[in-house]
Coordinates of C-alpha atoms in Angstrom, one line a residue:
X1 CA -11.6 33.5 -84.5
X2 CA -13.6 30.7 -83.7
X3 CA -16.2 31.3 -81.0
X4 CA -15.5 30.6 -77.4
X5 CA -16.8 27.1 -76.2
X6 CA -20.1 27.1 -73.4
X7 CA -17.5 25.6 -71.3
X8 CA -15.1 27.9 -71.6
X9 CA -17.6 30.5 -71.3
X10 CA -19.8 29.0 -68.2
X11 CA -16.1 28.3 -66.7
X12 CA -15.2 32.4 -66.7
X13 CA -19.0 32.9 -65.4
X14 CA -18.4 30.9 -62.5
X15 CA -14.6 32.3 -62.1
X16 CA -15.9 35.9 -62.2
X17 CA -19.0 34.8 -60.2
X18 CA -16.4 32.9 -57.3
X19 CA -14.2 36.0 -57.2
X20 CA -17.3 38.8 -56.7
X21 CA -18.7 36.4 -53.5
X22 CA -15.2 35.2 -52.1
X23 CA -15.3 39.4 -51.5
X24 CA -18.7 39.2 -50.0
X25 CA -17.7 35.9 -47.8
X26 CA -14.7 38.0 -46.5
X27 CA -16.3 40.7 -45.3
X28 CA -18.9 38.5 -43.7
X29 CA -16.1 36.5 -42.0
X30 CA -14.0 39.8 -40.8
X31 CA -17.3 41.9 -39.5
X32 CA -17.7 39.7 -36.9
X33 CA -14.1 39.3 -35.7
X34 CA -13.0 43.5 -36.8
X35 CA -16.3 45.4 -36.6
X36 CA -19.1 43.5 -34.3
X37 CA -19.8 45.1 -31.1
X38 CA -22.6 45.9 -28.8
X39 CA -23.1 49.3 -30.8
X40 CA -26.4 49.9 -28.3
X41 CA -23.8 51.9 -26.0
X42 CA -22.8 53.8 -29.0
X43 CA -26.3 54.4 -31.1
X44 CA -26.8 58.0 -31.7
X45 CA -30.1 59.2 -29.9
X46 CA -31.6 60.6 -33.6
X47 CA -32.4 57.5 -35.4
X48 CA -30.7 57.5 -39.0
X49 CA -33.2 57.9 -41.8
X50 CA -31.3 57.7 -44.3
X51 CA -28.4 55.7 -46.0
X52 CA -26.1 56.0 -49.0
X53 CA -23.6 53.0 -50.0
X54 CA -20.9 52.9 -53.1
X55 CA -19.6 49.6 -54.5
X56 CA -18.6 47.2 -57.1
X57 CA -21.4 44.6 -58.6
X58 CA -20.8 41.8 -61.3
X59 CA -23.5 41.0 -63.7
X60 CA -24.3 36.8 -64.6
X61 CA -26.7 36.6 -67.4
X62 CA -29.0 33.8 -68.2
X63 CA -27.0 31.3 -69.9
X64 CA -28.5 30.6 -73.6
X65 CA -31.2 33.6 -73.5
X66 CA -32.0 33.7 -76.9
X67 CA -31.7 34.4 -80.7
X68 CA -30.1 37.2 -82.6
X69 CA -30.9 37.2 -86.3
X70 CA -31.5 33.6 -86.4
X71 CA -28.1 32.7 -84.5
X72 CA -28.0 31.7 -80.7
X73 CA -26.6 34.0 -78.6
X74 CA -24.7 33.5 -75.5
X75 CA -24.0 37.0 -73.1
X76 CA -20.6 38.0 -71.1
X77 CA -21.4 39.5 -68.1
X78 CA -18.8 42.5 -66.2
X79 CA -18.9 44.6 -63.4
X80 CA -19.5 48.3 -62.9
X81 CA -19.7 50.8 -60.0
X82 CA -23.2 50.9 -57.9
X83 CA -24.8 53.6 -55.7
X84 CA -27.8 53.5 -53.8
X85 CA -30.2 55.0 -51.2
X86 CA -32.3 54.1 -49.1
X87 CA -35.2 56.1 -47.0
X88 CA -36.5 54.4 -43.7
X89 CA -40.2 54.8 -42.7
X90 CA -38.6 53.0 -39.5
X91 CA -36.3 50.7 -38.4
X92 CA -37.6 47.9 -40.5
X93 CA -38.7 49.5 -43.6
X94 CA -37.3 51.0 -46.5
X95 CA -36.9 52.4 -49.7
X96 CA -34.1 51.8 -51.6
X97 CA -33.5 53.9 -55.7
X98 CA -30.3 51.6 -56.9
X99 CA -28.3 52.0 -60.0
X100 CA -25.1 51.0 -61.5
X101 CA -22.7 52.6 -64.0
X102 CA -22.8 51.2 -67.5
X103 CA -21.7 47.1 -67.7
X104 CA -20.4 46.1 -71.0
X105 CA -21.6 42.8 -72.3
X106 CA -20.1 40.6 -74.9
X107 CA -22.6 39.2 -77.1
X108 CA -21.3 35.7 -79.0
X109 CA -23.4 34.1 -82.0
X110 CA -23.7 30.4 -82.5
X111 CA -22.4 31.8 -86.0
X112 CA -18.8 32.9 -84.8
X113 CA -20.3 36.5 -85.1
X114 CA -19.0 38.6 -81.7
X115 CA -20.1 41.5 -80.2
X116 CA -21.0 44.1 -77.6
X117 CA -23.5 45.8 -76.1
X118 CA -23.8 48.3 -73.1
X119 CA -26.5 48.3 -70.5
X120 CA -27.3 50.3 -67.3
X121 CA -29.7 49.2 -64.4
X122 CA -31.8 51.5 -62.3
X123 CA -34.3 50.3 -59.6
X124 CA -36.5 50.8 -56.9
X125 CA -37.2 48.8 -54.6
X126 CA -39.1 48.0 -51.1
X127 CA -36.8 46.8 -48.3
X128 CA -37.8 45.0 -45.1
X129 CA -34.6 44.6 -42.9
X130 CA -34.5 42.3 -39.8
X131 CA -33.9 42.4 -36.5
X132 CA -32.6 45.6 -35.2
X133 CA -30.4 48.7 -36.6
X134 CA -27.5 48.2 -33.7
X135 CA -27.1 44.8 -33.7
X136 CA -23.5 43.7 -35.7
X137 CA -24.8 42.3 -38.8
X138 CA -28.4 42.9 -40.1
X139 CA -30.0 40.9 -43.1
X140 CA -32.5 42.4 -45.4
X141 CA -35.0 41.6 -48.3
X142 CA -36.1 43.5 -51.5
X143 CA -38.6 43.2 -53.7
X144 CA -39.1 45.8 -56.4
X145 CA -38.9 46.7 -60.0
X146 CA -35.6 47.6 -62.4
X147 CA -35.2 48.8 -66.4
X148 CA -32.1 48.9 -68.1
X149 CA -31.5 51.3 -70.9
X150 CA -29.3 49.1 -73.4
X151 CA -27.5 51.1 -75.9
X152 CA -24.1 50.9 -77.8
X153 CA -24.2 47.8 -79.2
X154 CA -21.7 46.9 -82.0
X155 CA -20.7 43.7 -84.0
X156 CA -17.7 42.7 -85.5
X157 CA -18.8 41.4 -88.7
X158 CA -22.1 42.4 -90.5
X159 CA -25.2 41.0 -89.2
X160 CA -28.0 40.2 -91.3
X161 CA -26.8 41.9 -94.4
X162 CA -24.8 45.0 -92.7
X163 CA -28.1 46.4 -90.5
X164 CA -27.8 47.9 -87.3
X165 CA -28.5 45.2 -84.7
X166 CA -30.4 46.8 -81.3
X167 CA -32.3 45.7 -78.2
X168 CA -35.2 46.5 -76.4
X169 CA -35.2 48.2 -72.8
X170 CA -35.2 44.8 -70.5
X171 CA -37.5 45.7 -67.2
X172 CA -39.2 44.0 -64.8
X173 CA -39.7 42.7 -60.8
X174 CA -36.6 42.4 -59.1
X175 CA -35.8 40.4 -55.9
X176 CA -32.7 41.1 -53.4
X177 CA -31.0 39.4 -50.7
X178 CA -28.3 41.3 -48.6
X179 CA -26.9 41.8 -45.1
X180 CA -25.0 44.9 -43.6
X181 CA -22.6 44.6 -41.2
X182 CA -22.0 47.6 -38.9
X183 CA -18.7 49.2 -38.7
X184 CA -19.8 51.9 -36.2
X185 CA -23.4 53.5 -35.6
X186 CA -22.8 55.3 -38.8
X187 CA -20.5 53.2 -41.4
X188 CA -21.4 50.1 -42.6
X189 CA -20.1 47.2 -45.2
X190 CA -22.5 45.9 -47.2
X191 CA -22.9 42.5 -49.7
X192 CA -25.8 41.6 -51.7
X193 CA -27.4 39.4 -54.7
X194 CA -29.7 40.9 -56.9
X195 CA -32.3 38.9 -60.1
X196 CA -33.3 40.6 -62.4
X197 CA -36.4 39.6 -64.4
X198 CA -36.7 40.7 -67.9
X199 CA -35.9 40.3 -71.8
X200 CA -34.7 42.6 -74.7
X201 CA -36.4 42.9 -78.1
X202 CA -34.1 42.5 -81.0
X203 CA -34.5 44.3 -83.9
X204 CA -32.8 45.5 -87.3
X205 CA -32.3 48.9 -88.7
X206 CA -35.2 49.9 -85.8
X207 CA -37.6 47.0 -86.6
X208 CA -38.6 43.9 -84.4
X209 CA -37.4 40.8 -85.7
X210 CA -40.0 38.7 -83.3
X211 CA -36.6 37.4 -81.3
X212 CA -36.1 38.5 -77.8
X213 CA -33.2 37.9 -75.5
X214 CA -33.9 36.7 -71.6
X215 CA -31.2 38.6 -70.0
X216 CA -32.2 37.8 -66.1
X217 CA -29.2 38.5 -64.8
X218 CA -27.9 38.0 -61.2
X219 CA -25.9 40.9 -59.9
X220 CA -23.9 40.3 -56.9
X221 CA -22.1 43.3 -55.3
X222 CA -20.4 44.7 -52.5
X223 CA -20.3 48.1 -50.5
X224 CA -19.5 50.5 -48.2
X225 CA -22.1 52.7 -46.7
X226 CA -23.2 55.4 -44.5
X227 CA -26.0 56.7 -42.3
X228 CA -27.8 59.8 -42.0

């Protein structure tokens, strides 16, 4: 079939996008009715070094990133499961090793050509979080650096005479905003936005075409966590 309009496909971006941060606006709005209170009374003695969280993230790729065997290309982002963990040298700072199951991407050609691709994000990153660990809800700041290993990709028709369309690892810096809200002095709920700065090599039957894809994603998320 014909290939899905930008505005059709910008308008299931946004939806997608709307649905991931109505999550995150949720708990925001609930932490300080259901989980803020003065958790000084209740802080363990042994400060918590270390955290673990588990969520959900949605991946928004740059709209119009690039060329694929001389067509424009337009990317489908989906969600995945996350983990992370984080090491604190003190109350402030951290550092956090992130990574997310495998998001399938739909990748659409100007040409009416469709297809997919898989790709899985790993990062690390230095956190500085604010304020301090008991108070209810506690922003934080990343800066750091991601890859993600890109591999399954598949097209529907042939491409460029029938030859084996792949991509480059993307990697790069990566910048996060977030805020935990704190449940008890040991669980926690967490949201966050991630960017993700970095492009894809496209080649055929293994060799570079010269065409690169600026995938620079935004990957918001949500969590549940724990202290250690």
């Amino acid at each position: 079939g014909a290939a899905p309009s930008p505005r059709g496909q910008e308008h299931n971006e946004e939806s997608d996008m709307r649905k991931t941060l109505c999550i995150a606006l949720m708990l925001a709005a609930a932490s300080p009715m259901a989980f803020a209170q003065d958790n000084t009374s209740n802080a363990s003695t042994t400060p918590h070094r270390f955290n673990a969280t588990i969520g959900y993230a949605h991946q928004i790729p740059k709209t119009n990133p690039g060329n694929v065997a001389g067509a424009e290309a337009d990317l489908d982002g989906s969600g995945a499961a996350t983990l992370s963990g984080s090491w604190f040298a003190n109350d402030n700072i951290a550092v956090e090793l992130w990574g997310a199951d495998k998001i399938q991407q739909d990748v659409n050609l100007s040409n009416g050509v469709h297809g997919k691709m898989k790709q899985q994000p790993i990062a690390v990153s230095g956190q500085w979080h604010f304020g301090q660990a008991a108070q209810p809800i506690r922003p934080y700041v990343c800066l750091g650096y991601y890859q993600a290993n890109i591999d399954s990709e598949s097209f529907d028709t042939p491409v460029a005479g029938g030859q084996h369309v792949g991509f480059s690892t993307p990697k790069g810096p990566m910048a996060t905003v977030g805020a935990d809200f704190n449940i008890t002095d040991r669980w926690f709920a967490r949201a966050d936005a991630r960017y993700m700065h970095g492009d894809a090599d496209v080649s055929l039957n293994g060799n570079k075409t010269g065409e690169s894809l600026a995938i620079d994603p935004w990957v918001v998320g949500v969590g549940v966590g724990a202290r250690f």
